[in-house]
Coordinates of C-alpha atoms and ligand atoms in Angstrom, one line a residue:
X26 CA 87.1 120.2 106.1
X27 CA 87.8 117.3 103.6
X28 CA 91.6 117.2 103.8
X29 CA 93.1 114.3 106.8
X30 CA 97.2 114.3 107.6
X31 CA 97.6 110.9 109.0
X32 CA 100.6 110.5 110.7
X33 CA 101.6 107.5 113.0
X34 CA 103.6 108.2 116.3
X35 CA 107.2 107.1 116.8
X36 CA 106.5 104.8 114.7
X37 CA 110.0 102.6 114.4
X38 CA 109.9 102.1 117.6
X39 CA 106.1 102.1 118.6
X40 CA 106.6 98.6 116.0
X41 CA 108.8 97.5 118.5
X42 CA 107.1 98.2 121.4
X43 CA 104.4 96.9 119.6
X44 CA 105.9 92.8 119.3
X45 CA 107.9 93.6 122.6
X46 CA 106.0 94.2 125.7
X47 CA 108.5 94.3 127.7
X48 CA 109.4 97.4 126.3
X49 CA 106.3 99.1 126.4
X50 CA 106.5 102.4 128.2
X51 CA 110.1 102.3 128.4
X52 CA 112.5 104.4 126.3
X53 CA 113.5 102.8 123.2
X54 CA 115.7 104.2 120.5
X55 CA 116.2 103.0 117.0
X56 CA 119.0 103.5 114.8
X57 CA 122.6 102.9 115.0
X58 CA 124.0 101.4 117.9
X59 CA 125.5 103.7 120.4
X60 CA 128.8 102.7 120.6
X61 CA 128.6 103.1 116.6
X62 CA 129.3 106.6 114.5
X63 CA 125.7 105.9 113.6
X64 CA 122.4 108.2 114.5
X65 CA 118.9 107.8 115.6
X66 CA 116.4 107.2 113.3
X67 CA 113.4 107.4 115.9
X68 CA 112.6 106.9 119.6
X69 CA 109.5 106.4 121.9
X70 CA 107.8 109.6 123.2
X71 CA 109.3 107.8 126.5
X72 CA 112.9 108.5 125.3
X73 CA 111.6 112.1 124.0
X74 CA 111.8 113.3 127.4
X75 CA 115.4 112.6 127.6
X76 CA 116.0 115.0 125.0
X77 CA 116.6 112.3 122.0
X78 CA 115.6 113.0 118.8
X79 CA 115.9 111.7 115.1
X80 CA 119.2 112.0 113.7
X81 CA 120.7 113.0 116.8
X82 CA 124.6 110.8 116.8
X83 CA 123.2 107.6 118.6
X84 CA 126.4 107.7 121.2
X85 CA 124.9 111.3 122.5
X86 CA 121.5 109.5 122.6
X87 CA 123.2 107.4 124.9
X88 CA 124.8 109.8 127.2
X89 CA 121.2 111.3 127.5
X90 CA 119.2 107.6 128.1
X91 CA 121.8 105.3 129.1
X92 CA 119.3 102.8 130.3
X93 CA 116.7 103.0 127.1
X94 CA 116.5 100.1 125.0
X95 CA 118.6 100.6 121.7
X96 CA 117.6 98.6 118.8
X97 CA 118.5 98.2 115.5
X98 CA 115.8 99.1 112.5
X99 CA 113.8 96.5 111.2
X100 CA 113.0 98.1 107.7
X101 CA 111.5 95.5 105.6
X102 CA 108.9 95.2 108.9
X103 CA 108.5 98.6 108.8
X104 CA 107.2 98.9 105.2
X105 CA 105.4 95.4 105.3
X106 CA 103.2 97.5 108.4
X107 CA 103.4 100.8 106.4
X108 CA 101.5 98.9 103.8
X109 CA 98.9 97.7 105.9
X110 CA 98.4 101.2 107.3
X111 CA 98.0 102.6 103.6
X112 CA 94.9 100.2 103.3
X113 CA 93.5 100.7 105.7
X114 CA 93.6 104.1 104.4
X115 CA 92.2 102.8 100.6
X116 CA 89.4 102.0 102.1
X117 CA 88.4 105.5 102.9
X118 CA 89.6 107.5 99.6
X119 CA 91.8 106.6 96.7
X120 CA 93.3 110.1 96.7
X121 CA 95.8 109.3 99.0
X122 CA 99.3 111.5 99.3
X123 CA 101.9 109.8 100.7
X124 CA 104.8 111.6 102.2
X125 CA 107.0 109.1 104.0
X126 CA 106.5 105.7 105.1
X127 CA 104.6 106.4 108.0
X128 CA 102.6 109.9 106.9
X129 CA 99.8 110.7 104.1
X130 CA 97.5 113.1 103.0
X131 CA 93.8 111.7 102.4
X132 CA 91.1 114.1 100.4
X133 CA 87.8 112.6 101.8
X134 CA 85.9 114.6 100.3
X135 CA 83.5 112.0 98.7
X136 CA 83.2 109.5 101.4
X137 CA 80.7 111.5 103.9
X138 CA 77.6 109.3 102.9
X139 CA 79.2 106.3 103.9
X140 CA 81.0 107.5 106.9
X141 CA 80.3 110.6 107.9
X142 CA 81.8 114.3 108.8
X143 CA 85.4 114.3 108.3
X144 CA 85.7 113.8 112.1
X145 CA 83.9 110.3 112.1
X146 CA 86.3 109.6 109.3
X147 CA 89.3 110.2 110.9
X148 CA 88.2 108.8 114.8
X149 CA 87.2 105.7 112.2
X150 CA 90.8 105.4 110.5
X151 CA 92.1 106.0 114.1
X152 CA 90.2 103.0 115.6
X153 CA 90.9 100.8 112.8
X154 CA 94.8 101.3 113.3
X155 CA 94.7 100.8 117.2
X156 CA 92.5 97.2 116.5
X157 CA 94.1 95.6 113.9
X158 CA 97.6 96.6 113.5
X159 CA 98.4 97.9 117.1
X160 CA 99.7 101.4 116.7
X161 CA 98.9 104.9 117.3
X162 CA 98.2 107.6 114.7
X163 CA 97.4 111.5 114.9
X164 CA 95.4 112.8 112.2
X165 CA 94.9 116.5 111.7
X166 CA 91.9 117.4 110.0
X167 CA 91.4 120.7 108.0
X168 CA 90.3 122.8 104.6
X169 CA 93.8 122.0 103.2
X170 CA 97.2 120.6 103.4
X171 CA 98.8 123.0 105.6
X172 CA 96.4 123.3 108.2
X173 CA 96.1 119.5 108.4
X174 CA 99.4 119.0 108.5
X175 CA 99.8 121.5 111.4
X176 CA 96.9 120.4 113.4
X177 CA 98.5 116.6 113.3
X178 CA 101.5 118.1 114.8
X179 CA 99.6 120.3 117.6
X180 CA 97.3 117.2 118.3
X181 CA 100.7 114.2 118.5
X182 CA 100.7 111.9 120.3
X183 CA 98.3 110.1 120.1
X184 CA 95.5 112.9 119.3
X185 CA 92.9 114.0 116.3
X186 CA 92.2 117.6 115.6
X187 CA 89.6 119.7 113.8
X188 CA 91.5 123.0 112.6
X189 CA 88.5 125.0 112.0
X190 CA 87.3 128.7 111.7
X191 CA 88.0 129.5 115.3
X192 CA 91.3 128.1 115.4
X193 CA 92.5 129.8 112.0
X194 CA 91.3 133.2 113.9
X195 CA 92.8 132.3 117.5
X196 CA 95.3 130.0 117.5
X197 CA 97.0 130.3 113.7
X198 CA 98.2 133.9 114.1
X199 CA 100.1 133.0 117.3
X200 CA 102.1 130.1 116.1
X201 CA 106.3 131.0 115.5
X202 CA 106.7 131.1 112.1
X203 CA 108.8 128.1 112.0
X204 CA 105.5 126.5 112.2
X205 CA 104.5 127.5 108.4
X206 CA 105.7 125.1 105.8
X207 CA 109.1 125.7 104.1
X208 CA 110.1 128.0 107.1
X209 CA 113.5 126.1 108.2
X210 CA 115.7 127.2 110.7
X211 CA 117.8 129.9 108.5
X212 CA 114.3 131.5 106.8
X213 CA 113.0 131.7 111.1
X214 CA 116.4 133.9 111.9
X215 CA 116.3 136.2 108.8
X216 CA 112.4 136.8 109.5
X217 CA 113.0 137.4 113.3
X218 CA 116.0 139.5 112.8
X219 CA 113.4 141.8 110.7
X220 CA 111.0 141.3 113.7
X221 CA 108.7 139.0 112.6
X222 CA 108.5 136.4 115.2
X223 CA 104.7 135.0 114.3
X224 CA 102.2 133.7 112.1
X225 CA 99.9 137.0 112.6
X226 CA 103.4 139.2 112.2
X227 CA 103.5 137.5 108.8
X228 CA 100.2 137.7 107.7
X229 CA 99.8 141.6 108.0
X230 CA 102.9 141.9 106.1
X231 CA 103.1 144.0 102.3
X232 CA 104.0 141.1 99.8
X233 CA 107.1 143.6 98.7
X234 CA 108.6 143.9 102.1
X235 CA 108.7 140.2 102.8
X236 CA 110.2 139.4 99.3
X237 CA 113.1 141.6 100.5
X238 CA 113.2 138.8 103.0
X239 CA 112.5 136.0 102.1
X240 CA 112.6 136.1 97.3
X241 CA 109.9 134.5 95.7
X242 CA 108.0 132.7 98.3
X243 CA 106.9 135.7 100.0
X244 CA 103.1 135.3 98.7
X245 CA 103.0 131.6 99.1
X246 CA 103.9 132.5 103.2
X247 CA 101.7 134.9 103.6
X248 CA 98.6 132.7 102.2
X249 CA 99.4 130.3 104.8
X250 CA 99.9 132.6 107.5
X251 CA 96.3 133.5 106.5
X252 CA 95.4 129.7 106.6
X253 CA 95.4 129.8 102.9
X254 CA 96.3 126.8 100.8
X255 CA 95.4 125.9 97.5
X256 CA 97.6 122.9 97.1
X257 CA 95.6 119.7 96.2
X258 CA 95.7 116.2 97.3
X259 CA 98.0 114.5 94.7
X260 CA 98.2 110.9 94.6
X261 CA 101.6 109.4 93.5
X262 CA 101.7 106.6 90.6
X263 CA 100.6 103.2 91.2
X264 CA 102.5 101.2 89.0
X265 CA 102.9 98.0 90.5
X266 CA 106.2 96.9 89.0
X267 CA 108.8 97.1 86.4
X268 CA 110.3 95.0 84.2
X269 CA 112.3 94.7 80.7
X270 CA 113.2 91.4 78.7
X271 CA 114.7 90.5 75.7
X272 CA 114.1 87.3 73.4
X273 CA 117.6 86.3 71.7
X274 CA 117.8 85.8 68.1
X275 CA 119.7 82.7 68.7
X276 CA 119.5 80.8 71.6
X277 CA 122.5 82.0 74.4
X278 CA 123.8 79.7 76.6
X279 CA 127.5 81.4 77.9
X280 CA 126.9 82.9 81.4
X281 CA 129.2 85.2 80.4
X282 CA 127.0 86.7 77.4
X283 CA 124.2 86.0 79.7
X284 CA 125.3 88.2 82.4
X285 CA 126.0 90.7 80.2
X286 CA 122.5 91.0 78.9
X287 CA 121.6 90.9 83.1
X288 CA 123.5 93.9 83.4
X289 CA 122.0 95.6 80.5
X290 CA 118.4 94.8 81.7
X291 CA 119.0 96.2 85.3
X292 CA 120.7 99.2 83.6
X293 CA 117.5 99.9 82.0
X294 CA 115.3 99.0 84.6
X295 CA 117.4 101.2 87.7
X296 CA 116.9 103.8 84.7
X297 CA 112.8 103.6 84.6
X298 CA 112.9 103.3 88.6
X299 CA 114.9 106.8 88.7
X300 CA 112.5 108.2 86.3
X301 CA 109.7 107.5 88.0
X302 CA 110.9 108.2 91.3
X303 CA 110.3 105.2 92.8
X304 CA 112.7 102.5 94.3
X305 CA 111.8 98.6 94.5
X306 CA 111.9 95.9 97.6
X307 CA 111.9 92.8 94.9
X308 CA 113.8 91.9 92.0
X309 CA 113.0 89.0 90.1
X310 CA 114.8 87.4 87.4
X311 CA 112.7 85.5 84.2
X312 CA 114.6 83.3 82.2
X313 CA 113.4 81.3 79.4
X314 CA 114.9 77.7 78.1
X315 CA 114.3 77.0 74.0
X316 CA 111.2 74.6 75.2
X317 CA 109.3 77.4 76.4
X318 CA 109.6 76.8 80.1
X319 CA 109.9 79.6 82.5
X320 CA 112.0 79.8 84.7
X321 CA 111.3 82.9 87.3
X322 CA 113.8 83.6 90.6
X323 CA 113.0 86.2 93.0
X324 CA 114.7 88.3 96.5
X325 CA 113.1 90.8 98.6
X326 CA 115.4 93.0 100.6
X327 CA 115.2 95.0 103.5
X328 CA 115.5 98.0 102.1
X329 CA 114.3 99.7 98.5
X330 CA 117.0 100.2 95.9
X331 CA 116.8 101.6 92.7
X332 CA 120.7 101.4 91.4
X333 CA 121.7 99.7 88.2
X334 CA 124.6 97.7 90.0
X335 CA 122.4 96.2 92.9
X336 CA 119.9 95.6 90.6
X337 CA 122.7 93.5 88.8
X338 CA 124.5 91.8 91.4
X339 CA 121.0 90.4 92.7
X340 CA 119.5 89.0 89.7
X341 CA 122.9 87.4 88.5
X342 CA 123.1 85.7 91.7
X343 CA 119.9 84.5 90.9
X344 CA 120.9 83.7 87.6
X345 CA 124.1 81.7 89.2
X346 CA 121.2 80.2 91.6
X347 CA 118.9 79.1 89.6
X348 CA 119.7 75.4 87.7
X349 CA 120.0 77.1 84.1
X350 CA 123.6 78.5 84.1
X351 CA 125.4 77.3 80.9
X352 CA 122.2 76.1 79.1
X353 CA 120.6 77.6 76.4
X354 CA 118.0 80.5 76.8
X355 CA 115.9 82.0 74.7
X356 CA 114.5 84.9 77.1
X357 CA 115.7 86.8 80.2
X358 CA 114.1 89.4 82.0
X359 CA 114.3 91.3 84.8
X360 CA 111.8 92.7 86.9
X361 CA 111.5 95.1 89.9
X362 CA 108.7 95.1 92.2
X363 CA 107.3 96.1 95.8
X364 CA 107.8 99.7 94.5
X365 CA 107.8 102.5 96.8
X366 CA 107.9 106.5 95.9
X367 CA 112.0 107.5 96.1
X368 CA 110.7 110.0 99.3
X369 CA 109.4 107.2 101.3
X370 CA 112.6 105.6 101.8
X371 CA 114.3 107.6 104.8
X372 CA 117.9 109.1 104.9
X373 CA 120.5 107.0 104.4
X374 CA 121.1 105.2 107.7
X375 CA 121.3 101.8 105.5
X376 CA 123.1 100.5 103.1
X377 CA 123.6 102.4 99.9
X378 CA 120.8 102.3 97.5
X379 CA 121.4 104.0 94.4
X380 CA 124.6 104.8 92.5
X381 CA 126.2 108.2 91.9
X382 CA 127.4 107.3 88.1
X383 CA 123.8 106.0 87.8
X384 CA 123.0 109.6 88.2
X385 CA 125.4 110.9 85.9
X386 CA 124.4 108.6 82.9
X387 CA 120.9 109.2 83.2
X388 CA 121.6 112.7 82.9
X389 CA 123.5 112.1 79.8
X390 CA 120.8 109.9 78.5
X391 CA 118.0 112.6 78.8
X392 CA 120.3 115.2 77.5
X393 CA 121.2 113.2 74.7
X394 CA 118.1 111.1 73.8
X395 CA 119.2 108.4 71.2
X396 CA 122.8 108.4 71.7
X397 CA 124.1 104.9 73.2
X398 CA 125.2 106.1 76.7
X399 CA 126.0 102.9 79.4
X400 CA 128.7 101.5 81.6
X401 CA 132.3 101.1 79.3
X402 CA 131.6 96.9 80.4
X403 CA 128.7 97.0 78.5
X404 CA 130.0 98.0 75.3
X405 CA 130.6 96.8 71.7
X406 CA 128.5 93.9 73.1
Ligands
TTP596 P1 108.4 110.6 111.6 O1 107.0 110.5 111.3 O2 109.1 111.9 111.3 O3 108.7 110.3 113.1 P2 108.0 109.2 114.1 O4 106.9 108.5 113.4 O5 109.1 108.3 114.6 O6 107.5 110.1 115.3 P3 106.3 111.2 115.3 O7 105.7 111.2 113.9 O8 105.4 110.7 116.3 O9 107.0 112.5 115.6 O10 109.2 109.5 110.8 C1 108.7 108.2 110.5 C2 109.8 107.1 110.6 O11 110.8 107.4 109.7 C3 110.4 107.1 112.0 O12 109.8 106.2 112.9 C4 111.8 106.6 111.6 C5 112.1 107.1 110.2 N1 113.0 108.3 110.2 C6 114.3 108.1 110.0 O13 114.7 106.9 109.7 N2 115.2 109.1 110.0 C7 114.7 110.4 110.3 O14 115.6 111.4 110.3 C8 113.3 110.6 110.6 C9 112.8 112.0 110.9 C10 112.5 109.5 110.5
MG597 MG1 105.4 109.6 112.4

């Protein structure tokens, strides 16, 4: 039983009930506002009873709870407390999983002598949240991912639960079998219209049968109808930022040229960031006068981005910011930091972070490594 799913409840909005009191207890609902064409990000379990849900059109979550509080997400709060969740969470195991920005896998496996059974663990972690950041988190404890995952979601809000033996026998085989990972709404139907409405239906089932079903990931459903999972723990890079420069052969000094070689830079950092799968809160901007003196700019944003044009427009503001425009340089750099994994970021409900033509040339460049492949401004410079 070394594998934790941590997953903080309503989290959005338990922030904001959080620094509000007035609006603990009450329904509140974050997202777009409801007069808006915009949609619900979360809501408080208090709002949950009006029917509201995540991405649900914010103007019905209004017909449903005209009277909750709607607010407008505070993202850049939201992953400055998601950060201090995920130490609190370092301090247990550094094979840490995260899945969004409010929800991780742990693999305790080698902590026991300093905190105990997987239990004390988690009822630790659970403590530590409530005292010194204010929320509440369910944690679903189990042999692997899947069970974990589904005790955190039997066990919300507010809860911790052991999957064990017993439960794998007498609980597992009568969950629907929406409740097994990768079963979505359309895999559910096919399976029930062949009269398979459970866990247990699926786990007595001949591997050939359920292919006809569902293809390929018939055996992968049947192990975890079993309670079978031999997915590990896999924890995601920790780069802490990312950054190119370039040192002039001559000195430059036209903000013209200069802001060329910005847009180059954050063309081949937005590139890196893609690759990696991870978007940035920070860009900074290094620049470097023929003296030797550094000069560095930086803006955090409220949201991560990871596209070659934002990138651009934010350092060369800095660049127009910072003092130096029209002198010479001998450096400039560009850096991204605050890095988050791409899958942390949640649905679009914010402004546009990445680029569709981004996507397109980094396509290219991949298919065609070496060929010179950017934006037409950038070239024959
Ligand atoms: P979830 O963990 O899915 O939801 P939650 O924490 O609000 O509620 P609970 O876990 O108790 O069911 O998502 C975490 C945050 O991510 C959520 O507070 C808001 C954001 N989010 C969106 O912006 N859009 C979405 O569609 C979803 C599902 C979540
Ligand atoms: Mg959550």
């Amino acid at each position: 039983m070394n594998i934790l799913h941590c997953d903080l409840d309503a989290f959005y909005a338990a922030v904001e009930q959080r620094d509000n009191p007035h609006l603990q207890g009450q329904p509140v609902i974050i997202g777009g506002r409801p007069e808006s064409r915009g949609v619900v990000a979360t809501c408080s379990y208090e709002a949950r009873k009006y029917g509201v849900h995540s991405a649900m059109p914010a103007s019905q979550a209004y017909r449903l709870c005209p009277h909750g509080t709607f607010l407008p997400p505070d993202i850049k709060k939201y992953h400055s407390v998601s950060r201090q969740v995920f130490e609190i969470f370092t301090d247990y195991t550094p094979t840490i999983e995260p899945l969004s920005i409010d929800e991780a896998f742990l693999d305790i496996s080698g902590c026991h002598k300093l905190f105990g059974s997987s239990q004390e663990v988690g009822i630790l972690i659970r403590k530590r949240i409530k005292n010194e950041i204010g929320l509440n988190i369910s944690i679903g404890i189990a042999d692997n991912k899947f069970l974990a995952k589904l005790a955190t979601n039997l066990c919300k809000p507010d809860g911790i639960l052991l999957f064990d033996a017993n439960m794998i026998q007498n609980t597992l085989p009568k969950l629907p079998v929406s409740s097994l990972w990768s079963v979505g709404s359309k895999t559910a139907w096919r399976l029930n219209r062949a009269g398979i409405y459970t866990a247990g239906d699926l786990a007595n089932i001949s591997p050939e049968k359920l292919q006809r079903i569902v293809g390929s990931n018939a055996s992968f459903l049947i192990a975890l109808a079993q309670g079978h999972d031999q997915r590990p723990v896999c924890p995601r890079s920790d780069a802490k930022s990312m950054g190119n420069e370039i040192t002039f052969p001559i000195d430059l000094s036209d903000p013209a040229e200069i802001d060329q070689v910005i847009l180059e830079l954050s063309s081949q950092v937005g590139f890196r960031l893609r690759q990696s799968e991870l978007k940035a809160c920070t860009v900074h901007l290094k620049l470097r006068t023929p003296d030797f003196t550094t000069v560095t700019r930086s803006r955090t944003l409220g949201n991560a981005i990871d596209a070659d044009l934002v990138i651009y427009n934010i350092a060369s503001d800095l660049y127009r910011q910072s003092g130096l425009t029209g002198k010479p340089l001998r450096l400039t750099g560009i850096n991204c930091s605050n890095l988050i994994p791409c899958d942390l970021e949640q649905p679009a409900l914010f402004e546009k972070s990445s680029d569709r033509l981004d996507n397109i040339i980094d396509e290219l460049k991949n298919s065609f490594a070496g060929a010179k492949i950017s934006r037409a401004s950038l070239m024959e410079k």
